[in-house]
Structure formats: structure tokens, C-alpha cells
Amino acid sequence: MVNGLPIMTADALSLNYFMIGVAAILITGFIGRALAKRTGITHILWLMVLGIIIIPVFGLFSRGTFLALMPDVASVVITIVLFNFGLGLNAHKLIKQISVSSLLLSANFIASVLLVFIVTHFIGYNYLDSALIGFAVGGTSAVILPFGSISRLVDEKTNILLNLEAMITEPLSVIFVLILIVVAALNTTNMELILTTIVGQFSTAIVLGALFGFAWVPLMAFMQHHKYEYSYVSSLAVVFILYIVTQDIGGSGPMAALIFGLLIANGEGLYHLLKYKHNKYFTLNRESRYFNDLISFITTSAFFVYFGGLVIPQDIYSLVVGVAIGLTIIIARQIGTWTSLARSSTPKVDKFFLSSMMTRGTGAAVSAALLVAYNVFNPSLITVFFSIILVTVFINGVMFARFNAIYKRLKQQEPPSGSQAQ
Amino acid sequence: MVDPVTLGFSIAAIIIFIGFAGDVIFRKTGIPPILFLLLVGVIIGPVFGFVPTSLITPLLPLFATLTLIMVLFYGGMTMRIRALLSNSGRTAAQVSIYVISSTVIIAYLLSYFLGWPLIEALIFGSIVGGETSGAVVVPLAMSMGFKESPKSFIMLESALNSVLTAVLFISFVTIYQIGTGININNAVNSLVSTFSTGIVVGLVVSLFWIFILHNLNRHRHIYVLTLGLLLITYSISEALGGSGIFSVLIFGVVLGNFKLFTIIFKKKVRILGVKERLFEFQGEMTFLLTTFFFVFLGLLFNISYSNLMYTLIFGGLTLLILLGARALAVNVSTYKSQLSKDKTSIFLMCAQGVTPLVLMSLAIVDGVQLASQFIPLVTFVIISTNLITIVGAVLRKRGIVRGSGVSSRLF
């Protein structure tokens, strides 16, 4: 005791920091979402800004310590994120609607990847690095989804297109990044070796993910049926075990988590197709989905604050590169949307709406973290991607506001209903 | 002096006629044509020397693999996915127990009795340990009136155990060549990667082909095109480090169950007529290839009098171990399931063929010192396991063997 106060031991200090850290994550997560609701600007951006305030601005934590955690953070986050992507993929809906949206999806994805590839190569990145950045920002983030439901101004078909795009392109971009990371890690031009390694790793992941999924779905149904509490937690445990087993066997752990999530989300349909007689519901129940949302909240809050904490606001060059890439994405979006929908019956104002939905988010940020964790890029990439996300969010917001204004004007110009009858 | 081309055509024609006659005899008596064809091989090869073995041996791995591809594709087309999936766990248990236990026990006993270094004994064990030849058991399973479940069990077993023995063989040969300890982690990684790549390649190619067939169903020569794609599937899978034969099996299964996949992908696909034509042609091709394959097996029968005792004693010992391991594996894998009704028949479907032949030739090429001593033992095991399977087929046809009765006495 000193002056009546207990002396803080090293362990007690560590515990304090840990508790402060946890509290900070939860509070900032809440604040981020509250600000998003208030302002209409996605919570991802607010969380990154809070991260910038905490570390680069106020220096409350050491950037070096944060950077050292990158490989572990990236592994955990990518596993949970891809698992969630898999859970969100409704295979039945996807297959039914894919033909409607395939042109728009592919046009936007390819245009984005290609144009970003060209611009980054022009800036000075080599072919592989340009491809990595291109794919990392190729996917449109799921944060665009509320725009469709908030506006209620667009066709149901347009909403479907938007949903599908968010459902497919973000995980797809992460998968391509994972594939190219393998290429970067091999550091060889031997095509046979590259192909064999990639196919082997991803096939192993698909098969193991499917096997675990097939085995887990009836077990999960059993637990849900007998109302064992927190059955979702055991599903999450299985995801982590699957990740470890797959990585150990030489497969891609994150890919296995995606396939596992996909199977759990579509377990009912799958077993029905195989004519497997069962009296228990084979899909995640409401309680499990609620817990899943909670885990996502904690993970994404922590991750985006962490991500923001690694941004270097003084790194003007990286910020400018990010702005350039962001603008490229905007142009690619216009090209992809207007050309693919040129002959479609989608109303012009809906086409404008779709062309404004370009925000990059979780997929891009997680891809950037992976690229830094695997030493493919140096940490300044984080600043580049922060800038990309900022630009796309900003332009998305501006164009959406413009869309609202156009729509209201069009509505005002329409003759009142019933006047033609007279 | 007969011109070799004329002689070759004459022999080929006789083989085809005997194969056809054998098939007719099988339908009347239950004796599989394998027996006659093996005898023909023995007569024209080791006995009368019409076909020197040295001419055939280099071609055998290629021919044997082609036969296996055809047989598994044909067999896969008859399998139902539900039976395949419901049996997959038990098949995995069967393969693991049979292959691993027989390999290890054979290796240890022969190392003890013959004084072989353990690593070379393990190489030999992996050559003969636990394989069942798809070229033999699949056509038999299809013609012996098995129900869906045991039929898919036998077919899947033959595809899986070939891969497992090959992986074990490669692991042991690598250890022999480099001289390091066994790396189980690498062996498991290799096995999982091989199977997974085989499954994914087979699935992707077959799904692609279903939709192509839908558009080409009125064209002629669709069968030849499918055959070409089958060989490409095998090649791509092997080139990517996967199991080519597994890919081919998956290809056949997906094509045979195309209706399920069209429901999944919500696409109307009209290929039933095409599928039936493919099935018919494939049946003919498979019959032709398996006929020649069994004759080629007979050509291998080359046990000289100088090593007769060695072959009989140690070949016999190997055979006994194989049968013991198989009995254990079948009991465990069929425990408390519908398959237990057919467990005697399953036990007797132990014929070996392609894989030991290929692995044995690889052992010679890879410079394993004792490889020449493997040859008579491997030959003996192949011939004797085929004879056991033939006897089993006859007994089943005549209703003497099914699951109960004889099986309770056997086990």
C-alpha cells in the first residue's frame, strides 16, 4: 500500500487494460451504430474514425502492439466474417434469382477489378499486387442493403438485384484474395505448382467444410429441438475447430468456414432433397441468429476500431492513392451498371439508384488486413483502404441523396391519378 | 509362320468370343467369366507362349487404368446418391481398417520371417494390403443381384482403397529413398488433398457436361465426346494432385443422378435419352475392356518351380492375413446395418488387380532393392484373391451365400 492506495501489480495493470479494451469495443460499437442510424452514414466508417481518434490522434495504445496482433486478428475475423457470409447465403433464393442478376453482378465485379487493376498498375504496383487490390475492392458491401429497404422507392426487382449483389460479390472478392495470397506466398512462376496448390487447398476446404456441415446440421437440429440453450455457441466452436483442422491438413480454413456456414443455413433444403426423413427443423432458429448477430456486432466493432487505429492520417500519399482507387470504383460502377442494364426493362431512375450503390466495407477491410498479415503489402495499405472506403461511402451517400431528389421531382411531375379518366 | 497381325487379330477374336460365351455361362451357372478368361491368359501366355509377357507388361498399367476408368464410370452411373452418402461412413471405416491392418501385419510378419528391412516390408504391405479391384468387383457386384446399398458400398470401397494404398505406398517409398522417419501429418495431408481434389474436379466437370449434353443431345457421336471428356477429367485430376479414378467415379455418379442436380439448380435438362445411349455404349465398352483385362491378368501367372515353395508359403501367409483383416473390417463396418445381410458376399469380394500391378512396377522403377522378390508374391495374391471372389460369386448365385447361414459359420 502507498498513501493508502493499493500498489498495482503488472498482472492487475494487464487486467485493467484488458477490461478497458473490452469496454471500449462495446461502447464504440454502440456509438458507431447509433451515429449510423442518426446520420445515415454506415457504422463501419464511424468505427474506423473512432479507431483513428483512439490511436493515431490520442495515442491511447501503441500502434506497434496493434500491428503485431494483425495475423491473429485477421485469422479470427476472416473466419467469423466468412462464416457469416455463408450463413447469409440462401441457396434456394440465389439459384432462383441468379439468372436475373448475373449480368449486372458480373459486369460490375469485372469492371471494378479490371479498372482498379489498370489504375494501380499505372500508379506503380506490379501485376500481382494490382490484381490483389483489384479483387480486394471488387465486392460491393452489404452496408448498401438498407438503402434499398429505406428508400421504398425502387422496384422489388431492383431490391432483389441489390440483395444478390451484396450476397455474392463480397465473399467472392475475399475468396479471390485468398487464392491470390497463395500465389504470392508461393513466389514462383511454376504454373503447375500454383494450380496444384490452389486446387488442393480449396478442394480440401470445400470437402471438409461440407463434411462438417453435413454432420453438424442434424446435431444442431437435435439441440434446437430439445431447446438446449446457447446451441449457437457450439456451432461457433465447431467453426473454429474446423478452421484449425483444415489449416493443419493444408487446406484453406476461411473457405471451409464459408462452406460450413452455407450448409448450416441451407441444411433443411439439402436433407429434404436427399429425402432424409426427419422431424426436427434443420436450420438456425431465431435465438441462434440473434446470438450470431451479437457475435458479429462484437467482432466487427473490434475489427473496424482496430483497423482505424492502424491508419496513418499523415500518410498523404496512401490517402491519395486510396482516393484515386475510390474514384476508379465509381467510374467502374457507372460503366458496369449502365452497360449491363442497357437493354433491360428496369426504370431509368432505378438504374441510377443501382449505379450509386458502390460502398466498399467489410470485405475490402478484411482483405486488406489479410494482405498485411501475410506480409504481401506493408501496413500503409490500411490507410489506402480506409481512404477507398471513405470515398465510396461519401459518393454513395451523395448519389443516393441525388436519387431521392430526382425521384421526388419525377413524382411531382406525374399527373394526379384519375385526371386522365376525366 | 503366322504373320503377327493375323495372330493378334485371331487371339483378340477368340478372347472376345470366350468373353461372350463366359457371360452366357455365367447367366446359366453363376460361374463368372473371369475364370475362363484367366485360364485363356494362362494358356496363351505362360503355357504356350503365344503372347510373351514381356510384350504385355509395359502396356499393362495403361490398359489397366483405362479399364478401371471405364468400369468406375459405368458403375458410378448406376449408383444412387442417397445410397452412396448413407454408406460413406461405413465404407471409410471398412477401407481404413482393411488397408491399414493388413499392410501393417503383413509387413511385420514378413519382416520377421524373411528378414526383410521393415521399410521394404511396409512397401510390400502397401502394394498388396487391402486393395479391391474395381475392374473385377464392380462388374460382379452389378451382375450378382446386390441391392443398391451393398452395391454402392462395394463400388465406393474399390475406389477408396486404391487411393489409400497408393498414398501409403508413396509415403513408404519416399521414406525408403530419403531415409527419414514416417511423417504421418504429410501422409494425412496428402490423402485428404488427393480425395478432395478428385471430388471437386469430378463434380465441376460432370455438372458442366450435363448442361452441355442438354444442348448437344441430338448430335451423333455424343458417346465418343463423353469418353474424351472422361479421360480429360482423369488427366486434369491427376495433374492437379487429385485422384483421377475418384473423379471418374464422381463423374459417373453425377451423370447417373442428373435429375437431382437439375432440381438443385432449377434447370430443366433433357438428357434422359442421351444418358440411356451413353449407358448402353458404356456397357459394351466396359465388357470389351474387362474381357481383355482378365486375360492379361492370366498372362501374369508366372510362378517358376524354383520359387514355388517360397511363393506358396509366404503368398499363402499374405493371403491369410488379408482374409483375416477383411473379416475384421467387414464385421466392424456392417455392424448393426442393412449391409450385415450381405457381409459374407462383401467379405468374398476381395479380388485384387490393377493397383498392386501398377505399384509393383513402380517399386521396380523406384529402385526398391527387394522389388524382384515381390513379384511372385503379388502375382499369387492377385490370382488367389480373384479365385476367392469367383467362388464367392458362384456360391451367391446358387443361393448358398448371402448373409446368414454360411456367414455365421465363417465369422
mmCIF file of N, CA and C in Angstrom, chain B residues 19 31 42 80 86 88 107 127 141 146 173 178 205 222 237 244 258 266 273 289 316 324 337 347-348 357 360 371 401:
data_model
loop_
_atom_site.group_PDB
_atom_site.id
_atom_site.type_symbol
_atom_site.label_atom_id
_atom_site.label_comp_id
_atom_site.label_asym_id
_atom_site.label_seq_id
_atom_site.Cartn_x
_atom_site.Cartn_y
_atom_site.Cartn_z
ATOM 1 N N GLY B 19 -15.171 -64.393 -74.012
ATOM 2 C CA GLY B 19 -15.800 -63.459 -73.076
ATOM 3 C C GLY B 19 -17.312 -63.505 -73.174
ATOM 4 N N ILE B 31 -21.145 -69.122 -62.717
ATOM 5 C CA ILE B 31 -19.675 -69.084 -62.707
ATOM 6 C C ILE B 31 -19.247 -67.854 -63.508
ATOM 7 N N VAL B 42 -3.568 -67.674 -69.063
ATOM 8 C CA VAL B 42 -2.518 -68.600 -68.641
ATOM 9 C C VAL B 42 -2.091 -69.481 -69.832
ATOM 10 N N ARG B 80 -26.930 -44.746 -56.779
ATOM 11 C CA ARG B 80 -27.877 -43.711 -56.330
ATOM 12 C C ARG B 80 -27.195 -42.910 -55.230
ATOM 13 N N SER B 86 -25.295 -42.485 -47.649
ATOM 14 C CA SER B 86 -25.626 -43.171 -46.389
ATOM 15 C C SER B 86 -24.572 -44.214 -46.037
ATOM 16 N N SER B 88 -21.263 -43.896 -46.862
ATOM 17 C CA SER B 88 -19.898 -43.376 -46.960
ATOM 18 C C SER B 88 -19.113 -43.552 -45.655
ATOM 19 N N ALA B 107 3.499 -56.552 -43.209
ATOM 20 C CA ALA B 107 4.856 -56.004 -43.147
ATOM 21 C C ALA B 107 5.638 -56.602 -41.978
ATOM 22 N N ILE B 127 1.559 -52.530 -51.133
ATOM 23 C CA ILE B 127 1.228 -52.972 -52.502
ATOM 24 C C ILE B 127 0.049 -53.939 -52.475
ATOM 25 N N ALA B 141 -20.470 -57.040 -58.893
ATOM 26 C CA ALA B 141 -21.499 -56.505 -57.992
ATOM 27 C C ALA B 141 -22.752 -56.140 -58.784
ATOM 28 N N PHE B 146 -26.999 -57.673 -56.209
ATOM 29 C CA PHE B 146 -26.921 -56.942 -54.941
ATOM 30 C C PHE B 146 -27.944 -55.825 -54.948
ATOM 31 N N VAL B 173 7.758 -45.347 -49.864
ATOM 32 C CA VAL B 173 8.861 -45.272 -50.850
ATOM 33 C C VAL B 173 9.685 -44.008 -50.627
ATOM 34 N N ILE B 178 14.557 -41.359 -49.027
ATOM 35 C CA ILE B 178 15.207 -40.259 -48.306
ATOM 36 C C ILE B 178 15.833 -40.740 -46.998
ATOM 37 N N VAL B 205 -16.617 -30.874 -63.464
ATOM 38 C CA VAL B 205 -16.643 -31.310 -64.862
ATOM 39 C C VAL B 205 -17.980 -31.953 -65.215
ATOM 40 N N ILE B 222 -22.057 -38.502 -79.521
ATOM 41 C CA ILE B 222 -22.022 -37.921 -78.174
ATOM 42 C C ILE B 222 -21.231 -38.819 -77.240
ATOM 43 N N SER B 237 -7.504 -34.184 -63.073
ATOM 44 C CA SER B 237 -7.484 -34.503 -61.649
ATOM 45 C C SER B 237 -6.107 -34.974 -61.212
ATOM 46 N N GLY B 244 -7.583 -39.371 -59.887
ATOM 47 C CA GLY B 244 -8.283 -39.420 -61.166
ATOM 48 C C GLY B 244 -9.422 -40.415 -61.160
ATOM 49 N N PHE B 258 -28.493 -37.186 -62.606
ATOM 50 C CA PHE B 258 -28.606 -35.826 -63.115
ATOM 51 C C PHE B 258 -29.913 -35.146 -62.711
ATOM 52 N N LYS B 266 -32.455 -25.937 -60.480
ATOM 53 C CA LYS B 266 -33.707 -25.437 -61.042
ATOM 54 C C LYS B 266 -33.608 -25.170 -62.545
ATOM 55 N N GLY B 273 -32.610 -39.513 -72.730
ATOM 56 C CA GLY B 273 -32.327 -40.341 -73.908
ATOM 57 C C GLY B 273 -30.830 -40.483 -74.144
ATOM 58 N N LEU B 289 -13.318 -54.209 -72.557
ATOM 59 C CA LEU B 289 -12.078 -53.931 -71.834
ATOM 60 C C LEU B 289 -11.846 -54.909 -70.686
ATOM 61 N N GLY B 316 0.740 -67.567 -49.361
ATOM 62 C CA GLY B 316 -0.368 -68.083 -48.570
ATOM 63 C C GLY B 316 -0.530 -67.329 -47.264
ATOM 64 N N GLY B 324 -8.061 -62.339 -42.921
ATOM 65 C CA GLY B 324 -8.338 -62.029 -41.514
ATOM 66 C C GLY B 324 -8.669 -60.552 -41.332
ATOM 67 N N SER B 337 -26.258 -52.770 -39.367
ATOM 68 C CA SER B 337 -26.781 -52.086 -40.553
ATOM 69 C C SER B 337 -27.377 -53.109 -41.502
ATOM 70 N N PHE B 347 -17.421 -59.802 -47.905
ATOM 71 C CA PHE B 347 -16.120 -60.336 -47.479
ATOM 72 C C PHE B 347 -15.411 -61.030 -48.645
ATOM 73 N N LEU B 348 -16.187 -61.793 -49.418
ATOM 74 C CA LEU B 348 -15.594 -62.573 -50.506
ATOM 75 C C LEU B 348 -15.229 -61.730 -51.728
ATOM 76 N N LEU B 357 -0.524 -54.247 -59.345
ATOM 77 C CA LEU B 357 0.318 -54.362 -60.544
ATOM 78 C C LEU B 357 1.074 -53.066 -60.809
ATOM 79 N N MET B 360 3.603 -52.336 -58.012
ATOM 80 C CA MET B 360 4.754 -53.250 -58.093
ATOM 81 C C MET B 360 5.729 -52.770 -59.165
ATOM 82 N N ALA B 371 12.353 -55.464 -54.701
ATOM 83 C CA ALA B 371 11.172 -55.449 -55.578
ATOM 84 C C ALA B 371 11.027 -56.737 -56.384
ATOM 85 N N VAL B 401 -24.666 -68.594 -50.428
ATOM 86 C CA VAL B 401 -24.141 -67.495 -49.593
ATOM 87 C C VAL B 401 -25.025 -66.293 -49.761
#
